[in-house]
Coordinates of C-alpha atoms and ligand atoms in Angstrom, one line a residue:
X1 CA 48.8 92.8 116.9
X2 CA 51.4 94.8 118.2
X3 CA 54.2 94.3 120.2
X4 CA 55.3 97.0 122.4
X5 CA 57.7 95.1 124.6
X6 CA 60.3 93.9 121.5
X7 CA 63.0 96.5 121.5
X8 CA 63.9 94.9 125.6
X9 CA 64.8 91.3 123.8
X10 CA 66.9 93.7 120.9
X11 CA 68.1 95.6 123.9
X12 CA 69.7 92.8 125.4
X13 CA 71.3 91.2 122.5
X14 CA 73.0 94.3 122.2
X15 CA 74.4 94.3 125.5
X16 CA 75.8 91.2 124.7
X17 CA 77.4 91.7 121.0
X18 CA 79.5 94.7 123.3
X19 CA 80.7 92.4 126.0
X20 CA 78.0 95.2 128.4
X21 CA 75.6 91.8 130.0
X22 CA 76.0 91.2 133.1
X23 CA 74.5 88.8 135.6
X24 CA 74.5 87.9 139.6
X25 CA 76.6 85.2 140.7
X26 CA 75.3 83.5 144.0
X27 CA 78.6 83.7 146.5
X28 CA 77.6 80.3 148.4
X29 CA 79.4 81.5 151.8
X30 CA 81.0 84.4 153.2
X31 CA 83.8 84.3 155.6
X32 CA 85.3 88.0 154.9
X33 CA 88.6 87.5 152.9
X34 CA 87.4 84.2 151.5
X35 CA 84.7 83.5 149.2
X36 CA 82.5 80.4 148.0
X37 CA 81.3 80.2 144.7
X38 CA 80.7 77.2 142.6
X39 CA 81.9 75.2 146.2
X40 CA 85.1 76.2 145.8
X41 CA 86.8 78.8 147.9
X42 CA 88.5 81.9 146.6
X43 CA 90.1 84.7 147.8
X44 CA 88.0 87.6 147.9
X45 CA 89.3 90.7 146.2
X46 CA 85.9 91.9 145.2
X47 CA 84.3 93.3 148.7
X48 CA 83.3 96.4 150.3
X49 CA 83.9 95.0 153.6
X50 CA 87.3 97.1 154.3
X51 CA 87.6 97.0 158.0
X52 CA 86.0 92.6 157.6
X53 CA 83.2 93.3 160.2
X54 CA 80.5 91.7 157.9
X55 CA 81.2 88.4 160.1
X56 CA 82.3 89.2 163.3
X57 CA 80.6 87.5 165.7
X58 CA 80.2 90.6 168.1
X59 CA 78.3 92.1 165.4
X60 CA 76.2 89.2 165.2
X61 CA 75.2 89.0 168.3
X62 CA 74.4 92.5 168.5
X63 CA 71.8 92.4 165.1
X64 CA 70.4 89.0 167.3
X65 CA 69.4 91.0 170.3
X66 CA 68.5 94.2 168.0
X67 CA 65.9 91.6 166.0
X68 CA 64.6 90.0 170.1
X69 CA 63.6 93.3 171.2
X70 CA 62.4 95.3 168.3
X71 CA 61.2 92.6 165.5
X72 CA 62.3 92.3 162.0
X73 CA 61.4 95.6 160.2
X74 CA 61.0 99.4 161.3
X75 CA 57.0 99.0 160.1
X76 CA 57.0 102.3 159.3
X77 CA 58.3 105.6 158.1
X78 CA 60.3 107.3 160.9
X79 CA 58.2 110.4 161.3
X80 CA 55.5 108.2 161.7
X81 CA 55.7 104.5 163.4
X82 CA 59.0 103.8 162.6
X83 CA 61.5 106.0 164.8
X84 CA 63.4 103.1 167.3
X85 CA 65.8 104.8 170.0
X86 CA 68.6 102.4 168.4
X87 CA 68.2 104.9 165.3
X88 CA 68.9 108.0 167.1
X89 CA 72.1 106.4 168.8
X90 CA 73.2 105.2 165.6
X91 CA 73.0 108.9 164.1
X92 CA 74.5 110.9 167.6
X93 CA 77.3 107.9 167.0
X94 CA 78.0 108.7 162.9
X95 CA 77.4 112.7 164.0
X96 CA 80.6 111.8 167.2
X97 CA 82.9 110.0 164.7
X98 CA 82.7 113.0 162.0
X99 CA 82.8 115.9 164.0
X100 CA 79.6 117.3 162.9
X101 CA 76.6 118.6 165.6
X102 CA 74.4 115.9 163.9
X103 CA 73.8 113.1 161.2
X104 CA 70.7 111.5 159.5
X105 CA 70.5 107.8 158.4
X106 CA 68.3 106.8 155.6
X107 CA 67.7 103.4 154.0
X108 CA 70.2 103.6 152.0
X109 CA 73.3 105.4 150.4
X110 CA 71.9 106.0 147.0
X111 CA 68.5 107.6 148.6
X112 CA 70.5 109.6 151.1
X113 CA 72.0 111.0 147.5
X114 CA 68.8 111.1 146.3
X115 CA 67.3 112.6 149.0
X116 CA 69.9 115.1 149.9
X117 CA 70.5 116.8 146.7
X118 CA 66.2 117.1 145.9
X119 CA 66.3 118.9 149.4
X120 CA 69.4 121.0 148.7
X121 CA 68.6 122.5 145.3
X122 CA 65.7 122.7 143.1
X123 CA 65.1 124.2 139.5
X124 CA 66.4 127.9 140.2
X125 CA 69.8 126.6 141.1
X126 CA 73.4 125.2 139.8
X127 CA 74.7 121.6 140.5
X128 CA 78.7 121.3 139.6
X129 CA 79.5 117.8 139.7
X130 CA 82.5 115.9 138.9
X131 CA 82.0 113.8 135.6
X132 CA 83.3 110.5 137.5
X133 CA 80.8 110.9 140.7
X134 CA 78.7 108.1 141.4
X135 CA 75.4 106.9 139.9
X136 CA 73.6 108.1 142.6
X137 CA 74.7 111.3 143.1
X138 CA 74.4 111.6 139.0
X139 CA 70.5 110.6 139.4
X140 CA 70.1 113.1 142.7
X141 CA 71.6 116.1 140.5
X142 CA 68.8 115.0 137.6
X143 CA 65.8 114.4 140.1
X144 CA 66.4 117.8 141.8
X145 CA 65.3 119.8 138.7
X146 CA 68.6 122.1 139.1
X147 CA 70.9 123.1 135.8
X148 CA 73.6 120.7 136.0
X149 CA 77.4 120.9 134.3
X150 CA 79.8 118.7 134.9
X151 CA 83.8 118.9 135.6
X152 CA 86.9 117.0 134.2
X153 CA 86.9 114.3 136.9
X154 CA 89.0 116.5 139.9
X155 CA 89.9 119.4 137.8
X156 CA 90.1 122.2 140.1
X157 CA 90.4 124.8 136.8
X158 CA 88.0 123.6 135.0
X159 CA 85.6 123.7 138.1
X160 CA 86.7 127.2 138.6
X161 CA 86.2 128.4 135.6
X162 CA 82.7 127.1 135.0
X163 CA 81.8 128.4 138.5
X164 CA 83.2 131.8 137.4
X165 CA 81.3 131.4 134.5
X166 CA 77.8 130.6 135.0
X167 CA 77.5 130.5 139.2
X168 CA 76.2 134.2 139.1
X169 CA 72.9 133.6 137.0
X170 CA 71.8 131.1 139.3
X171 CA 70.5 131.3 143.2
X172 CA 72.0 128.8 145.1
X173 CA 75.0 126.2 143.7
X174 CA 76.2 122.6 145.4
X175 CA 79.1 121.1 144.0
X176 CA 79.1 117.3 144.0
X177 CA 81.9 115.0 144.5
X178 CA 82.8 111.2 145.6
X179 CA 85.2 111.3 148.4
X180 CA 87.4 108.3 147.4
X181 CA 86.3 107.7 143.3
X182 CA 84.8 103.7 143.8
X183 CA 85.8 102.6 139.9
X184 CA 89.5 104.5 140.4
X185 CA 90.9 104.8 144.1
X186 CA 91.9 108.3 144.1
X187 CA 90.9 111.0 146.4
X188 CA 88.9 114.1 145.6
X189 CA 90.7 117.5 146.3
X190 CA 88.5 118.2 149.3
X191 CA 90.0 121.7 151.0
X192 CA 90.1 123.3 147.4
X193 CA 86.6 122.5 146.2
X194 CA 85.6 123.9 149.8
X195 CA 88.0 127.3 149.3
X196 CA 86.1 127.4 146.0
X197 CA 83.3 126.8 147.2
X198 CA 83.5 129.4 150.1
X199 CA 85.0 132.0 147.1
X200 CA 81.7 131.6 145.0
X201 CA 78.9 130.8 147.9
X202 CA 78.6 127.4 146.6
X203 CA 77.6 124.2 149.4
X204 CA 79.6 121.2 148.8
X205 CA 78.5 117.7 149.8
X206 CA 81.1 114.9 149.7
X207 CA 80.4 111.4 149.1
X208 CA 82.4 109.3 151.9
X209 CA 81.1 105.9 150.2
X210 CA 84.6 104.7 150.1
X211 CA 86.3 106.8 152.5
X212 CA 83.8 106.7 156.0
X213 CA 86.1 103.6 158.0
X214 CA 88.7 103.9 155.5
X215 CA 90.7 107.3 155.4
X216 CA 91.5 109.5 158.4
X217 CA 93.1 108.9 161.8
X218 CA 89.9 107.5 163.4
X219 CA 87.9 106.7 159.8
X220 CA 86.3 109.7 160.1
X221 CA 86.5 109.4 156.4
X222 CA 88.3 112.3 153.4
X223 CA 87.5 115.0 155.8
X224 CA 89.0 113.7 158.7
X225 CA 92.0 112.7 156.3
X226 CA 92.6 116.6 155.1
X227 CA 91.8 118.0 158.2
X228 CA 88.7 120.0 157.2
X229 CA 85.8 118.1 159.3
X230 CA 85.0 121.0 161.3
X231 CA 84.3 123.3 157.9
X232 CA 80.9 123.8 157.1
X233 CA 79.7 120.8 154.2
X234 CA 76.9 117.7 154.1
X235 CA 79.1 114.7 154.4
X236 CA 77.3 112.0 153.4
X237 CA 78.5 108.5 153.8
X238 CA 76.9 104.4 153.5
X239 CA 76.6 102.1 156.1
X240 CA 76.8 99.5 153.2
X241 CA 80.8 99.5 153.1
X242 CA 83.0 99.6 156.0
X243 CA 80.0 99.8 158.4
X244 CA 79.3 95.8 156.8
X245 CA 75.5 96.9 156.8
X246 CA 72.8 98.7 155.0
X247 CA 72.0 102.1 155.1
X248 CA 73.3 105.8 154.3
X249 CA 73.8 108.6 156.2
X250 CA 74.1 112.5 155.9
X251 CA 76.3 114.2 158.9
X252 CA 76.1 118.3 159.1
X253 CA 75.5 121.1 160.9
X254 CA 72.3 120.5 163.2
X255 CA 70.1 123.3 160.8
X256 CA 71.1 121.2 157.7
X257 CA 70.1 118.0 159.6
X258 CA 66.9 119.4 161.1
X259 CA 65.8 120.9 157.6
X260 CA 66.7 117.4 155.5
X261 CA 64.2 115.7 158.5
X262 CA 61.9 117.8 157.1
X263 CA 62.4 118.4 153.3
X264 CA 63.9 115.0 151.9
X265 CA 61.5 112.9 150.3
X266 CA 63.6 109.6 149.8
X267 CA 63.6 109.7 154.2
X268 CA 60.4 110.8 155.0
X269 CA 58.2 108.8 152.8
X270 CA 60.4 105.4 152.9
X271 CA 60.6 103.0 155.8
X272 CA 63.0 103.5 158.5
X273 CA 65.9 101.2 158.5
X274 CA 65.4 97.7 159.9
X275 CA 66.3 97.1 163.7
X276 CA 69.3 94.5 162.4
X277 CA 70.7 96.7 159.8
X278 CA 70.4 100.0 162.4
X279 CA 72.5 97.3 165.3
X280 CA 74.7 96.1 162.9
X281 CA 76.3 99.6 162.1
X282 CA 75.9 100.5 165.5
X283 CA 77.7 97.9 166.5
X284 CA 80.8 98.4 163.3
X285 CA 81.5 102.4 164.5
X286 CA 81.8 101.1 168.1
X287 CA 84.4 98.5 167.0
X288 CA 86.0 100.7 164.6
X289 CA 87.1 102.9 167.5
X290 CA 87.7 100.1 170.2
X291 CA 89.9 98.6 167.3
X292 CA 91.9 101.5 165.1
X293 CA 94.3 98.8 164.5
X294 CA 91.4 97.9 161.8
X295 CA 92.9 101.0 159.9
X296 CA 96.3 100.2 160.1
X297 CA 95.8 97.2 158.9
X298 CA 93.6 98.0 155.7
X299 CA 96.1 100.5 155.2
X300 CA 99.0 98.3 155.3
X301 CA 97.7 95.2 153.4
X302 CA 96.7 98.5 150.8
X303 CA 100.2 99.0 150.1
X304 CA 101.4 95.5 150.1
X305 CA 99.0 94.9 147.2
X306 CA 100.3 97.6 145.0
X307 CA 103.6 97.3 145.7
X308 CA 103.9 93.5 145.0
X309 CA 101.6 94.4 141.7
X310 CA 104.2 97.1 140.3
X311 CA 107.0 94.8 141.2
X312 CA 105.5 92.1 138.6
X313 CA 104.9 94.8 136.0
X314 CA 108.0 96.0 136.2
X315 CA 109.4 92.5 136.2
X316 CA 107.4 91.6 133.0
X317 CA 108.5 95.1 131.3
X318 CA 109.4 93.6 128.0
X319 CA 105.9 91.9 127.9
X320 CA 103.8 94.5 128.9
X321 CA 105.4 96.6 126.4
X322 CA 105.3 94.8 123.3
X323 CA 101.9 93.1 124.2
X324 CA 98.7 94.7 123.4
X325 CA 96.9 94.4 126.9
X326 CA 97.7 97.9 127.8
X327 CA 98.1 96.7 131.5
X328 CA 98.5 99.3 134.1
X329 CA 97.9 99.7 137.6
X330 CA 95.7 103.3 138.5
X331 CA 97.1 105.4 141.2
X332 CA 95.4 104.6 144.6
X333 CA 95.6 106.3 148.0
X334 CA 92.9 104.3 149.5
X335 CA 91.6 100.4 149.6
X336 CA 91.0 100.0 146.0
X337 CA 93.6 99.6 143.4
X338 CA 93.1 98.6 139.8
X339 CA 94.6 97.4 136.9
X340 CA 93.6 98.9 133.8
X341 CA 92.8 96.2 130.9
X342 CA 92.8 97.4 126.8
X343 CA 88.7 96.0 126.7
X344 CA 85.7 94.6 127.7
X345 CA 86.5 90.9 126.5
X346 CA 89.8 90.6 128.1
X347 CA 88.8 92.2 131.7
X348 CA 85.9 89.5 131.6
X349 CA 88.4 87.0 130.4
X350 CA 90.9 88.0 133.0
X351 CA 88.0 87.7 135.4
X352 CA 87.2 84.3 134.3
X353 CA 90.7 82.9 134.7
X354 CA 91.2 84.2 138.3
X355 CA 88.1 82.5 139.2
X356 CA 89.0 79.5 138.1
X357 CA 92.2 79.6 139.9
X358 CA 91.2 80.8 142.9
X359 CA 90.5 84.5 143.2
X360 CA 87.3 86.8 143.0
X361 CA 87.9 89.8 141.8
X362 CA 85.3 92.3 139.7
X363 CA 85.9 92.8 136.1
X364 CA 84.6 95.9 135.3
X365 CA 83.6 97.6 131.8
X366 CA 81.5 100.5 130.0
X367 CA 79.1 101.9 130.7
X368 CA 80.1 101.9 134.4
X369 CA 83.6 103.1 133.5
X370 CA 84.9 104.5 130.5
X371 CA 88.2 101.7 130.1
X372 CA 87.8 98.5 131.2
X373 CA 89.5 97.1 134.5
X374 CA 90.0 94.9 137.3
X375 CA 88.9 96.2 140.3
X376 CA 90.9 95.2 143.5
X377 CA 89.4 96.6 147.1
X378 CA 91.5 95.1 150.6
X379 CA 90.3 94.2 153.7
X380 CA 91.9 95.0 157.1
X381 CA 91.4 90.7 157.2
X382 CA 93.4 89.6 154.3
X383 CA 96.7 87.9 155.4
X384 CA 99.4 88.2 153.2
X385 CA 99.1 84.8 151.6
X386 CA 96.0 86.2 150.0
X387 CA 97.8 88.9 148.6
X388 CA 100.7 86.8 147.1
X389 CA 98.1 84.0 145.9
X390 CA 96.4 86.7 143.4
X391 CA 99.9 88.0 142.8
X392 CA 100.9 84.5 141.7
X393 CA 98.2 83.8 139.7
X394 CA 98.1 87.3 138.2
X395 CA 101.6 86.1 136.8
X396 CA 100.7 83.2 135.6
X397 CA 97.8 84.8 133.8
X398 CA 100.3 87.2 132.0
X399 CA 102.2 84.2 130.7
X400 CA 99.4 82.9 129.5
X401 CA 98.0 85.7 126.5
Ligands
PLP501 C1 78.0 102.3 147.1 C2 77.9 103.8 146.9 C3 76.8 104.5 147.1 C4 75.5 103.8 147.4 O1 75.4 103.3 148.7 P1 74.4 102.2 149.1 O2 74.4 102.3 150.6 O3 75.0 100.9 148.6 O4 73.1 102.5 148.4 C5 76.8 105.9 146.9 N1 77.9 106.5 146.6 C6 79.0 105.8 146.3 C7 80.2 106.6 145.9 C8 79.1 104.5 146.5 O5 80.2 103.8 146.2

């Protein structure tokens, strides 16, 4: 007898030996900047929920009334059963808030990557893509069939001079980058990669994951932030994040729109998004402009974060430098800072330790980054004591290794 399924039991024992396993925890209740897990409540540092709509009770009532009047589910794909008129105002109302003559919502973020970049290029042309983008813009480039090389993560030579190498043999190029990088916090370099793009006749489609409802005078997102919205690209965003729903989105010139309507796969043959999830996002774009104080706020609570974290290091300079924990905070422009941790087994030890006193925050490790970290993201809803209650325990848990 043979047994073809024993390499996934090795498999896993592997991801263990290397600190890699990980597992769901069940988060009891959500209330926005607080958290329960285990029945107790912690502050939550570990949410995508920057603007804190994910419970507001507009919102709710809005998915209610969405759910009344069109069911539960879509029932269908959108070209065929599944097209509701809430779906077209929620793209004309993503299309308004970018600048762009139109926008496209699919089911998700990671198949509006996947969908966008098998659409975009195929195997006669060149993907650039910068070596820190996200998983699924990594697995669109693959799926697409096109040559792809990656960059040093927001090197503008090294992007250059690949494109001035190779961009010639191929027939049509997209370069690929994350707006705001989600393991890291800093922005791409958006109007170069366009000038670079406009120099070599390569498309550039920008990942706004992080940065849609979190960067730029209205949350437009990283184009809004630099100015460019109004140059030609395919923005594409999630509904997932600051939207506090599910879905993604592409927004672009009405040709680009039409043409993805017609030539992405992972949005013509999928099921349109649900009434509630279409409502809810509706619902978080029209609040995000009745409310821009949202922004301020997320902005604000941003920098109190960092600014209370570098005043412990640099309080705790002696330890930090003759310790081996190689602690140190990553630049950040945006809603996500992070500490930077020596190893697997001390970010998930370090994880551990804030959750038993108090605070959720998400260890991360290899393979989703290359050196391990804790990974902070604000909301426009934490109050300061939440800040100061991670900053307090974050001393404490110096003290203690
Ligand atoms: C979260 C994320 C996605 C995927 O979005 P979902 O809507 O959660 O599928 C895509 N790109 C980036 C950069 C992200 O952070």
């Amino acid at each position: 007898m043979t047994n073809a399924y024993r390499w996934i039991g090795k498999s896993l024992r592997t991801l263990h030996q290397a600190h890699w396993y990980r597992s769901v925890q069940p988060i009891e209740r959500y209330d926005g900047p607080t958290v329960t897990i285990d029945g107790s409540l912690l502050v939550n540092l570990a949410s995508n929920d920057y603007l804190g709509l994910a419970t507001d009770p507009r919102l709710i009532a809005q998915v209610k009334a969405a759910v009344e009047t069109y069911g539960t589910g879509a029932t269908g794909s959108r070209l065929l059963s599944g097209h509701r008129p809430l779906h077209r105002a929620l793209e004309q109302a993503i299309a308004q808030l970018k600048g762009t003559e139109d926008a496209i919502v699919f089911s998700s973020g990671y198949l509006a990557n996947l969908g966008a970049t098998t659409a975009l290029v195929n195997s006669r042309d060149l993907i650039l893509s910068d070596e820190y983008n996200h998983s699924s813009l990594k697995n669109g480039a693959i799926l697409s069939g096109a040559q792809i090389i990656n960059y040093a993560h927001s090197n503008l030579a090294d992007l250059e001079t690949k494109l001035s190498e190779v961009r010639s043999r191929y027939r049509r190029c997209l370069i690929l980058t994350d707006g705001v990088f989600g393991m890291d916090g800093d922005i791409c370099s958006l109007p170069e990669i366009l000038d670079l793009g406009d120099q070599f006749e390569a498309m550039v489609m920008i990942d706004e994951a992080h940065s849609a409802g979190v960067l730029g005078k209205t949350g437009a997102g990283c184009a809004e932030h630099f100015g460019c919205q109004h140059r030609p690209m395919v923005q594409m965003g999630t509904l997932s994040k600051a939207f506090a729903s599910l879905g993604g989105y592409v927004a672009g010139s009405a040709e680009l729109i039409d043409f993805l309507r017609n030539r992405a796969s992972s949005w013509i043959y999928t099921t349109g998004l649900s009434p509630a999830d279409t409502a809810a996002a509706l619902g978080a774009i029209s609040l995000l402009i009745k409310e821009p104080n949202r922004l301020s706020q997320l902005r604000q609570n941003a920098q109190y974060l960092t600014e209370q974290i570098d005043r412990l290091l640099s309080s705790q300079a002696d330890l930090l430098q003759a310790d081996l924990l190689n602690l140190k905070r990553l630049h950040s422009d945006t809603a996500i800072v992070c500490l930077q941790v020596k190893d697997a087994a001390t970010v998930v030890s370090m994880g551990q330790y804030l959750k038993q006193r108090g605070i959720f925050a998400a260890a991360i490790r290899p393979p989703t980054v290359p050196v391990s970290r804790l990974r902070l993201s604000l909301m426009a809803t934490h109050a300061p004591d939440h800040i100061d209650r991670f900053i307090y325990v974050l001393a404490d848990w110096l003290k203690s290794v």
